[in-house]
mmCIF file of C-alpha atoms and ligand atoms in Angstrom:
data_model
loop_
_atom_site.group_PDB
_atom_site.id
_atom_site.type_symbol
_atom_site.label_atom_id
_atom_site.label_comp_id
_atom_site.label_asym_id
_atom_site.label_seq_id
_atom_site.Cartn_x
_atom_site.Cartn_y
_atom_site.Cartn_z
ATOM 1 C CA UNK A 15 22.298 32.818 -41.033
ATOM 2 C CA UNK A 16 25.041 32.682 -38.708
ATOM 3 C CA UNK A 17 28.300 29.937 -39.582
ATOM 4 C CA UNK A 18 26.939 26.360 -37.728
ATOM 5 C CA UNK A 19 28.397 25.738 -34.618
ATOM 6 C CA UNK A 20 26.896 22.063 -34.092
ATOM 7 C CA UNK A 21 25.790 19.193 -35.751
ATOM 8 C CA UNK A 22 22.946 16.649 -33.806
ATOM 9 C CA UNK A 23 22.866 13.224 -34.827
ATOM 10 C CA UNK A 24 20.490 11.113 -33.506
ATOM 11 C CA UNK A 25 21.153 11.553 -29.707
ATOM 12 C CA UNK A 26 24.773 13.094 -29.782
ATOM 13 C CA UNK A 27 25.388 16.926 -30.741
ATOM 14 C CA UNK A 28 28.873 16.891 -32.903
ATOM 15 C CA UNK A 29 30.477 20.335 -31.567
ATOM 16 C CA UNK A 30 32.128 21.899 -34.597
ATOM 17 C CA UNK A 31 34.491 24.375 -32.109
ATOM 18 C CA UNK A 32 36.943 22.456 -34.193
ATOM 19 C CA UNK A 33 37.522 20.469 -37.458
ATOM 20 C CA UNK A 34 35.880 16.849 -37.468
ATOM 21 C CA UNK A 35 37.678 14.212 -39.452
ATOM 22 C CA UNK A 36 35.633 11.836 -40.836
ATOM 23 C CA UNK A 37 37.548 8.394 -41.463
ATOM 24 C CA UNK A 38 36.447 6.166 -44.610
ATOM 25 C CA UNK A 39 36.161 2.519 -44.301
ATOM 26 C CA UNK A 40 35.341 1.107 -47.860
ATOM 27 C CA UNK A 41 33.649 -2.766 -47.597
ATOM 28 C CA UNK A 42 33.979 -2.781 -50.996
ATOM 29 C CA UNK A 43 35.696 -4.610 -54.094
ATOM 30 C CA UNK A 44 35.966 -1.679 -56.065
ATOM 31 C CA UNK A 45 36.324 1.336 -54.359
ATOM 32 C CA UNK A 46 38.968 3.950 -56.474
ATOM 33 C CA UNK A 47 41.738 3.951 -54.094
ATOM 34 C CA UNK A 48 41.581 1.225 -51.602
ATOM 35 C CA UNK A 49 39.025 -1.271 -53.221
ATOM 36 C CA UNK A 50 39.028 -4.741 -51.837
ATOM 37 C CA UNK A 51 41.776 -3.489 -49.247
ATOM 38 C CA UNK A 52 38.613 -3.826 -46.231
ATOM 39 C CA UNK A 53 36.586 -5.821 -47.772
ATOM 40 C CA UNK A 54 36.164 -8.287 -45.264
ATOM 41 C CA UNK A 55 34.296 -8.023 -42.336
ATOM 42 C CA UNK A 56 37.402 -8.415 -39.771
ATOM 43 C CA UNK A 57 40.020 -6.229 -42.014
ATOM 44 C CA UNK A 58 37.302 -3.470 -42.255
ATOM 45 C CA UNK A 59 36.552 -3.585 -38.537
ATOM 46 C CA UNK A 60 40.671 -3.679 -37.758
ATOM 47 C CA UNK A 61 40.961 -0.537 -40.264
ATOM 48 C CA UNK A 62 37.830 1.173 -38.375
ATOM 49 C CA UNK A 63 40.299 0.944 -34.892
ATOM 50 C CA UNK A 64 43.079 2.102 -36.432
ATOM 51 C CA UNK A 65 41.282 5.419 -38.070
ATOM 52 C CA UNK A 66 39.801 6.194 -34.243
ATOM 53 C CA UNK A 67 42.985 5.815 -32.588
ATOM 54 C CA UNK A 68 44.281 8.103 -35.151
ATOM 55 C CA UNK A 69 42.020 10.655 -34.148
ATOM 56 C CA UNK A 70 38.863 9.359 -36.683
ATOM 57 C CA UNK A 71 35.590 11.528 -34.897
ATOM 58 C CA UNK A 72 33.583 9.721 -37.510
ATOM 59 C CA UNK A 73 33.775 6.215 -39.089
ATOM 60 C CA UNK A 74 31.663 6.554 -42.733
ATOM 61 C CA UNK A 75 31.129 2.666 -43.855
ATOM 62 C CA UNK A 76 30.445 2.010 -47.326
ATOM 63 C CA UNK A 77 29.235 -1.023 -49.154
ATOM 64 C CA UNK A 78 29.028 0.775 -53.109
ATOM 65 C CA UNK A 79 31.577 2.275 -55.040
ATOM 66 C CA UNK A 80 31.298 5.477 -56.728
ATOM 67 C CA UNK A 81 34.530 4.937 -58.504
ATOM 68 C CA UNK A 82 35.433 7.557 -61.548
ATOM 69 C CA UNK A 83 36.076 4.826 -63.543
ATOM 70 C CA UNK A 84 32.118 3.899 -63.367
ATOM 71 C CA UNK A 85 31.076 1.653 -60.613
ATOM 72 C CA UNK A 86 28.851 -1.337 -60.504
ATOM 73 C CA UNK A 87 25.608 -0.541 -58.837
ATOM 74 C CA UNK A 88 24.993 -3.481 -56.183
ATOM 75 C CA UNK A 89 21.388 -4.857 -54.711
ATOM 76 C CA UNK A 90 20.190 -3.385 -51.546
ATOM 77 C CA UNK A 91 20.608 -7.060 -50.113
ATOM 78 C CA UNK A 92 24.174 -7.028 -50.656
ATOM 79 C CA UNK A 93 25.086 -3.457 -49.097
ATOM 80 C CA UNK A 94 23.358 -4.490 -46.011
ATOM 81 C CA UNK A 95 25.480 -7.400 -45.748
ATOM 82 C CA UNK A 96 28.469 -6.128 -46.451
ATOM 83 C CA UNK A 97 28.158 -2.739 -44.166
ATOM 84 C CA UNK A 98 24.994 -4.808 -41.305
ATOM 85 C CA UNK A 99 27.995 -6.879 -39.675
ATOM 86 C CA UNK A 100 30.939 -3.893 -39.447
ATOM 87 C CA UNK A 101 28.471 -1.532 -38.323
ATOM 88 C CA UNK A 102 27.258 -3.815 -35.531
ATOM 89 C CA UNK A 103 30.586 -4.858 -34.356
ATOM 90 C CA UNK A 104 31.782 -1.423 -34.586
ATOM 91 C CA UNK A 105 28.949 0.149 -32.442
ATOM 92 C CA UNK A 106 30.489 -2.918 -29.898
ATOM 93 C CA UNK A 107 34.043 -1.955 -30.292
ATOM 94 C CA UNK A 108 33.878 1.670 -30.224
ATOM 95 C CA UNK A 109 30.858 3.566 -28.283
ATOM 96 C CA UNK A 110 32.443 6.939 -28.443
ATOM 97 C CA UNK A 111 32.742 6.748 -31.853
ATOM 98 C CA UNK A 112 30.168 8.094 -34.054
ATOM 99 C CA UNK A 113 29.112 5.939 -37.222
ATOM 100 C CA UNK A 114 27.717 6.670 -40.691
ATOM 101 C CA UNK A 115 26.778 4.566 -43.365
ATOM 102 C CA UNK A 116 27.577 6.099 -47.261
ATOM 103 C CA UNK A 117 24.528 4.979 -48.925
ATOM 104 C CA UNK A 118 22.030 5.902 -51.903
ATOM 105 C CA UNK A 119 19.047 3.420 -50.680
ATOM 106 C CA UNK A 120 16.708 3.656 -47.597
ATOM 107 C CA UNK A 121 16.926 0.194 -46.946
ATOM 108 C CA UNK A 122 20.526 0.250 -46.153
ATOM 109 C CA UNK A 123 20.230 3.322 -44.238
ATOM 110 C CA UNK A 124 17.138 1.643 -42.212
ATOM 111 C CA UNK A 125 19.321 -1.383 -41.638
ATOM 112 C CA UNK A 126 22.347 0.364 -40.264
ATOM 113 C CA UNK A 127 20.207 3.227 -38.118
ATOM 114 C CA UNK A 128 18.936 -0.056 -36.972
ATOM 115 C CA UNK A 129 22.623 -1.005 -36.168
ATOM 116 C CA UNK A 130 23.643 2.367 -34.064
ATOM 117 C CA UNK A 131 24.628 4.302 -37.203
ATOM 118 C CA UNK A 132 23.672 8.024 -36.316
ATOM 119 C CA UNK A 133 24.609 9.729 -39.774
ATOM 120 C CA UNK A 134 23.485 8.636 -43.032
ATOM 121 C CA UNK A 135 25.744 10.356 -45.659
ATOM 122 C CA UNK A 136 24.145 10.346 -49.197
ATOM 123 C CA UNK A 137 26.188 11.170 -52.394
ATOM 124 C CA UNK A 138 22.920 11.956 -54.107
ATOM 125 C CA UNK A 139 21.772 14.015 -51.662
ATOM 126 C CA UNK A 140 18.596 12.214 -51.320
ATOM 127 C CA UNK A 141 17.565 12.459 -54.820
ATOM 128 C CA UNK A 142 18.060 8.822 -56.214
ATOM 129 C CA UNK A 143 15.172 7.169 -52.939
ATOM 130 C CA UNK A 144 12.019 8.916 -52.303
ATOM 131 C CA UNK A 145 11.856 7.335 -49.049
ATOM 132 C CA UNK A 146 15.456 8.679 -47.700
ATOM 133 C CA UNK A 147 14.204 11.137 -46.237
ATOM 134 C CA UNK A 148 11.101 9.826 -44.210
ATOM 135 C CA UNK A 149 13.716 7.237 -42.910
ATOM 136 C CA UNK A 150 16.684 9.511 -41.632
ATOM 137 C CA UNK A 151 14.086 12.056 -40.226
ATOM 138 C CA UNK A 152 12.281 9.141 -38.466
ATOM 139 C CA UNK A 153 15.427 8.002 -37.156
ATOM 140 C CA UNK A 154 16.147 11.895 -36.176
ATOM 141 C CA UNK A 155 19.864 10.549 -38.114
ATOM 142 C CA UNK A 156 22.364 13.041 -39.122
ATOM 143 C CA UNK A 157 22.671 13.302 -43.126
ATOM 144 C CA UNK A 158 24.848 14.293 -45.169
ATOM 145 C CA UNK A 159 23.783 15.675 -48.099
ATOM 146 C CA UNK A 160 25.917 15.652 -51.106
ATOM 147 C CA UNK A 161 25.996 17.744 -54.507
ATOM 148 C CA UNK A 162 25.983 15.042 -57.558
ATOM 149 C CA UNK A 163 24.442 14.346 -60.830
ATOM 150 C CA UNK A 164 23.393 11.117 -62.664
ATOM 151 C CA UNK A 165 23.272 7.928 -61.050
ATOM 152 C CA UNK A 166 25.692 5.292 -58.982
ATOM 153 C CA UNK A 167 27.589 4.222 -62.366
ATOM 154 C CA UNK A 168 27.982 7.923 -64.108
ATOM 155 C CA UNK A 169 28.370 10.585 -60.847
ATOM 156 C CA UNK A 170 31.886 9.594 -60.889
ATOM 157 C CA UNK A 171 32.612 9.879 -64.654
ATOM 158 C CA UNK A 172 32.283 13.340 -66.352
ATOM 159 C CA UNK A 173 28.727 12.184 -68.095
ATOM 160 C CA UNK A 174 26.670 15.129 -66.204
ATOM 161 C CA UNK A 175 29.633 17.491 -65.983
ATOM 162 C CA UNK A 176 28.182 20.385 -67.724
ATOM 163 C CA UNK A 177 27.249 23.412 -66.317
ATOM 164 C CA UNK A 178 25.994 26.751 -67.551
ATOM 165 C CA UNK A 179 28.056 30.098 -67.041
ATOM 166 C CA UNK A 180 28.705 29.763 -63.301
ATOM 167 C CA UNK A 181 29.286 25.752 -62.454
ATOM 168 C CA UNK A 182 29.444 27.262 -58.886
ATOM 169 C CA UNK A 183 25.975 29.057 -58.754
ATOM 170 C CA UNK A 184 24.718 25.754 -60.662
ATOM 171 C CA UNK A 185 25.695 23.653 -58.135
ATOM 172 C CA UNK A 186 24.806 26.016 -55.271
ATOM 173 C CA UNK A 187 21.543 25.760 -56.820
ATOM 174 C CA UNK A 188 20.776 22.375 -56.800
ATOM 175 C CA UNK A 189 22.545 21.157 -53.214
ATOM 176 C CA UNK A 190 19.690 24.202 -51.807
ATOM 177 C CA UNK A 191 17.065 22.526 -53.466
ATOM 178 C CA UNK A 192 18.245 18.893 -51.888
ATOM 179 C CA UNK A 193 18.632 21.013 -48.794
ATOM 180 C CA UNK A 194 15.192 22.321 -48.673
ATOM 181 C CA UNK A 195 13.422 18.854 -50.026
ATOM 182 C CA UNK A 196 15.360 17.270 -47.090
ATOM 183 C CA UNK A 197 13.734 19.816 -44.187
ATOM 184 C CA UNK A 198 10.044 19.582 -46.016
ATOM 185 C CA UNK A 199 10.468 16.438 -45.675
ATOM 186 C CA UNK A 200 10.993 16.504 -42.014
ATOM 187 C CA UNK A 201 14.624 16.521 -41.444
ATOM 188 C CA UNK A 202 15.474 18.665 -38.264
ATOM 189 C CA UNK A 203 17.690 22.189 -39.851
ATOM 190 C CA UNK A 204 20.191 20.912 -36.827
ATOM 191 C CA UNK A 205 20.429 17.367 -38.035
ATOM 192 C CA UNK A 206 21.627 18.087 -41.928
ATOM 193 C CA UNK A 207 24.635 18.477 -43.519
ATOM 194 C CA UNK A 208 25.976 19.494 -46.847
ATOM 195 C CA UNK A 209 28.704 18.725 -49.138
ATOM 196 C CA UNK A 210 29.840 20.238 -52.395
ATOM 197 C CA UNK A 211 30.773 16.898 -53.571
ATOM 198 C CA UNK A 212 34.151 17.210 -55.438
ATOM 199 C CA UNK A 213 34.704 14.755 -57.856
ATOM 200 C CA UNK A 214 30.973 14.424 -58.513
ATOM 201 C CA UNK A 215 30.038 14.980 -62.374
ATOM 202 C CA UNK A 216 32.615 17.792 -61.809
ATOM 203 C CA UNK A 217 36.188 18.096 -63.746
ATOM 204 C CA UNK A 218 39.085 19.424 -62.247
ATOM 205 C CA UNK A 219 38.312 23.304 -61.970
ATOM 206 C CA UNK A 220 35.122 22.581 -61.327
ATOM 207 C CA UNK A 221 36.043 20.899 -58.063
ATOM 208 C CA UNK A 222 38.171 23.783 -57.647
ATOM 209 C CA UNK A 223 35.568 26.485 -57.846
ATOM 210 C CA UNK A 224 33.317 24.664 -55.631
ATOM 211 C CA UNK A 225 35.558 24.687 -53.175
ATOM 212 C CA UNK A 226 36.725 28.364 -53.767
ATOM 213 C CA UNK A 227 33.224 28.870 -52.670
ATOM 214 C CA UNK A 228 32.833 27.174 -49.705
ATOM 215 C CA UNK A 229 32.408 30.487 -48.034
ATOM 216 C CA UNK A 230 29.184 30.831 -49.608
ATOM 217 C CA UNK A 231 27.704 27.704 -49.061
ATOM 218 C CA UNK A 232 29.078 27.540 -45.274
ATOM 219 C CA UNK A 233 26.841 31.014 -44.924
ATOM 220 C CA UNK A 234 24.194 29.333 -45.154
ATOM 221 C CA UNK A 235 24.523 27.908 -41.443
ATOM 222 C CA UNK A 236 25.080 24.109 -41.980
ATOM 223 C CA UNK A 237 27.793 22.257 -40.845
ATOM 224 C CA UNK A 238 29.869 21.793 -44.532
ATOM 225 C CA UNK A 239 31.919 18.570 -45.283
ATOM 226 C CA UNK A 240 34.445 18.108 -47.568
ATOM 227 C CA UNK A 241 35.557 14.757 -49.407
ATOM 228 C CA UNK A 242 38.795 15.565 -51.490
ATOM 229 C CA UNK A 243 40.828 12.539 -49.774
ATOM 230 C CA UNK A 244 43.201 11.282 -52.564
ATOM 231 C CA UNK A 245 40.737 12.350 -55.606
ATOM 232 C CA UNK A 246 41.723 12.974 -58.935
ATOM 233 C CA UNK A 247 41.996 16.791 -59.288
ATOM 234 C CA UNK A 248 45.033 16.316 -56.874
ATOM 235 C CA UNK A 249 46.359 13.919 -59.361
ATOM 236 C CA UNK A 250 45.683 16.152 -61.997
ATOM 237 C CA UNK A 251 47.393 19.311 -60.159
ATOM 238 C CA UNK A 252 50.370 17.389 -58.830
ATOM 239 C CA UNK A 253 50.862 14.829 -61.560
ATOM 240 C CA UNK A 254 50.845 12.112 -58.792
ATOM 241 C CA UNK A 255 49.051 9.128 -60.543
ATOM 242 C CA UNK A 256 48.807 6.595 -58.239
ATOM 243 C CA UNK A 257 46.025 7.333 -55.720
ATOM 244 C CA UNK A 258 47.380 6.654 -52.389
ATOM 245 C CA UNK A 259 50.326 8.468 -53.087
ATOM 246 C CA UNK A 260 48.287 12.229 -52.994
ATOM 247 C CA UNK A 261 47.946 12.845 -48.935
ATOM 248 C CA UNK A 262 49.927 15.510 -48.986
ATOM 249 C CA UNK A 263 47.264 17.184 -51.578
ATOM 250 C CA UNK A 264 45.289 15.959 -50.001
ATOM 251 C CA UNK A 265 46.023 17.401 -46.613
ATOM 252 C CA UNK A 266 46.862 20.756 -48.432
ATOM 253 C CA UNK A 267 43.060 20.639 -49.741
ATOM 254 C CA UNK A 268 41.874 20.351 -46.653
ATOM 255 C CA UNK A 269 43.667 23.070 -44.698
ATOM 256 C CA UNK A 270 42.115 25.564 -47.740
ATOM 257 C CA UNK A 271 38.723 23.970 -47.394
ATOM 258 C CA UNK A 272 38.802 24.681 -43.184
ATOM 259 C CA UNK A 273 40.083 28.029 -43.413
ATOM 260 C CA UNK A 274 37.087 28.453 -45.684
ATOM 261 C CA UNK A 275 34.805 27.451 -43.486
ATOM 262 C CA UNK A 276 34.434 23.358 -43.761
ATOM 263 C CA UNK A 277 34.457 21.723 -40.552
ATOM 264 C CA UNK A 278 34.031 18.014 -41.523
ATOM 265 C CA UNK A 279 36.970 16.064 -43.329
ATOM 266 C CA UNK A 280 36.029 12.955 -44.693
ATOM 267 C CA UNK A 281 39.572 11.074 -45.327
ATOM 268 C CA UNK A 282 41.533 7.768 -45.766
ATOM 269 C CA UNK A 283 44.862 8.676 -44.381
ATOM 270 C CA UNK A 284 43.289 9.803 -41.165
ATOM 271 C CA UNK A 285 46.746 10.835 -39.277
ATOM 272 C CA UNK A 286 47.966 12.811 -41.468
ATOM 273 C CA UNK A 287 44.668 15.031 -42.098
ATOM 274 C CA UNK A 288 43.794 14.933 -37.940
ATOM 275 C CA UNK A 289 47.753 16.229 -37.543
ATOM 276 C CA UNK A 290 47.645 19.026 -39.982
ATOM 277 C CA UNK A 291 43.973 19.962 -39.634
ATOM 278 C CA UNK A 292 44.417 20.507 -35.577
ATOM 279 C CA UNK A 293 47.547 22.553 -36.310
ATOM 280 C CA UNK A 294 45.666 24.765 -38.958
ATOM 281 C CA UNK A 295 43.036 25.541 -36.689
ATOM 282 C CA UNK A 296 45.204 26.546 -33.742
ATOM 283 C CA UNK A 297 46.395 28.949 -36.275
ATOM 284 C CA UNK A 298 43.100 30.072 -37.584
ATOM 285 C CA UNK A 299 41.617 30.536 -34.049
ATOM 286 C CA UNK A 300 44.489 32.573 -33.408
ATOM 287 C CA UNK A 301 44.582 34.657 -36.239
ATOM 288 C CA UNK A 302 40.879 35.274 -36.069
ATOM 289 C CA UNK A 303 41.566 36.181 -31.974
ATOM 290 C CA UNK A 304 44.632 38.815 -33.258
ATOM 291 C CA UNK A 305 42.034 40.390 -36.044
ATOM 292 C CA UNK A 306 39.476 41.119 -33.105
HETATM 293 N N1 HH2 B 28 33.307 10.806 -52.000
HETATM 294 C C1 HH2 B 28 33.224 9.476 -52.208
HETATM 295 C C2 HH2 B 28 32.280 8.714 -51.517
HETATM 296 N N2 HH2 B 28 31.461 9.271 -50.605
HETATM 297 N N3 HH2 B 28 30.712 11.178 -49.425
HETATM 298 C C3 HH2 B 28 30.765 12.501 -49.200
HETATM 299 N N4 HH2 B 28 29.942 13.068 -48.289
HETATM 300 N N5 HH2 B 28 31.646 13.297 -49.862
HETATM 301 C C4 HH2 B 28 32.506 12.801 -50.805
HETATM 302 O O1 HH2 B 28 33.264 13.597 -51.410
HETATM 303 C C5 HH2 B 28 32.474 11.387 -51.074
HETATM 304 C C6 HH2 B 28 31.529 10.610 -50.369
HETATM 305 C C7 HH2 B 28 34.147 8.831 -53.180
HETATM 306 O O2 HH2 B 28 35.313 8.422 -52.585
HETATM 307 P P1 HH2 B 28 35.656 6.953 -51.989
HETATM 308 O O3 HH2 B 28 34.736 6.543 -50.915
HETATM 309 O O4 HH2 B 28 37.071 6.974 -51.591
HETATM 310 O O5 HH2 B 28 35.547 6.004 -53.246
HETATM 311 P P2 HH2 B 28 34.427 5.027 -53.811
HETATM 312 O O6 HH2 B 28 33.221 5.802 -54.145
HETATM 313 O O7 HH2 B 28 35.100 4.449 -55.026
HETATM 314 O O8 HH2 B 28 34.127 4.000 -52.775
#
């Protein structure tokens, strides 16, 4: 299948003749590296305006935490009114913005569809709802679909981190069978997206290898994301322990991951990524025009 050139969510078509960034607005307590920083309504909405005049393509809102450190699972009531009202006012404030809403449960994602979301991004990659699917197809919503094990509280920690010879072909493995539960279900091939979910019941190298093999998984012919923005392998590499201190691994991580094929960045420090990712890609495009 030939490298994706597009992504169509809802009634926009995402051209990917370039790298996306994809800017993270946590309305959360908890969240591992900017928890209760946006978690009110006006903070989170001011922080949503910042990230798209920095160059955000994508606002991602999320109302749970999949922190490392094991998160609290919260109701479906409470998501919805933590990400309903920034979702609403953002769809206001910025029209040319696209929106997505990092949830687990269909009723959020109905709720903020409902709002003008036109992504839904799933860490579980549809496997913790049954009805995920039906909604986001309904809806004709972009998804993201993420590789993870275990539940809200343990895909963070190392719980389901075990993996037989290859933790790359494992994981390969299972994000194709979310993929092709996700199109049976009625998801449009155009409409989904995948992502090897570093961090996610993965240790350090296995991170690593799964994003060594982005080539592979971006020959499949969906758009590929990539969420490494201030994680802990780049702690572990770098020895930086303090979270919002690792953009510059983080920005390195993502140069690798676009030259490997990843298109969509999804990132806190949205300046510095947009900067460096345009600049890699001017060189890429050349270098691929000078190979011809
Ligand atoms: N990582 C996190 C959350 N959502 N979505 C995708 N598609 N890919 C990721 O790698 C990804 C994700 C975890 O990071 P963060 O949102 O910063 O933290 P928390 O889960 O603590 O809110």
């Amino acid at each position: 299948m030939p490298t994706a050139t597009a992504w169509r969510v809802r009634g926009r078509t995402l051209q990917l003749d370039r790298p996306l960034v994809m800017g993270i607005l946590n309305v959360t307590p908890d969240s591992f590296s900017d928890g209760g920083r946006f978690f009110g309504a006006d903070a989170a909405v001011e922080q949503a305006e910042r990230m798209a005049a920095e160059g955000a393509d994508i606002i991602d809102v999320g109302g749970e935490s999949t922190r490392p450190q094991g998160a609290t699972p919260v109701s479906a009531g409470e998501e919805i009114g933590r990400v309903g009202p920034v979702l609403r006012e953002l769809r206001r404030r910025l029209p040319d913005t696209v929106l997505s809403v990092d949830t687990v449960k269909s009723e959020v994602a109905r709720e903020a569809l409902a709002e003008g979301a036109e992504i839904v991004n799933d860490v579980s990659g549809f496997r913790l709802d049954a009805r995920m699917a039906e909604v986001c197809a309904a809806a004709g919503a972009g998804a993201v679909l993420m590789h993870s094990r275990g539940g809200v509280s343990t895909m963070g920690t190392y719980q389901h981190a075990e993996y037989g010879q290859s933790p790359v072909d494992d994981v390969l493995t299972e994000l194709r069978r979310a993929a092709d539960a996700a199109l049976a279900a009625g998801l449009l091939p155009e409409s989904v997206a995948l992502d090897p979910g570093v961090g996610f019941a993965k240790r350090s190298e296995h991170s690593l290898a799964v994003l060594g093999a982005l080539p592979r998984l971006v020959a499949w012919g969906f758009p590929v994301v990539v969420g490494v923005s201030r994680k802990r392998f780049i702690g572990e590499l770098t020895g930086v322990a303090t979270a919002a201190e690792r953009v510059h691994g983080t920005v390195g991580a993502n140069v690798a991951a676009l030259s490997l094929g990843a298109r969509i960045f999804r990132v806190h420090d949205v300046r510095a990524s947009r900067q460096a990712l345009d600049v890699a890609w001017a060189v890429l495009t050349r270098a691929a025009g000078s190979a011809a």
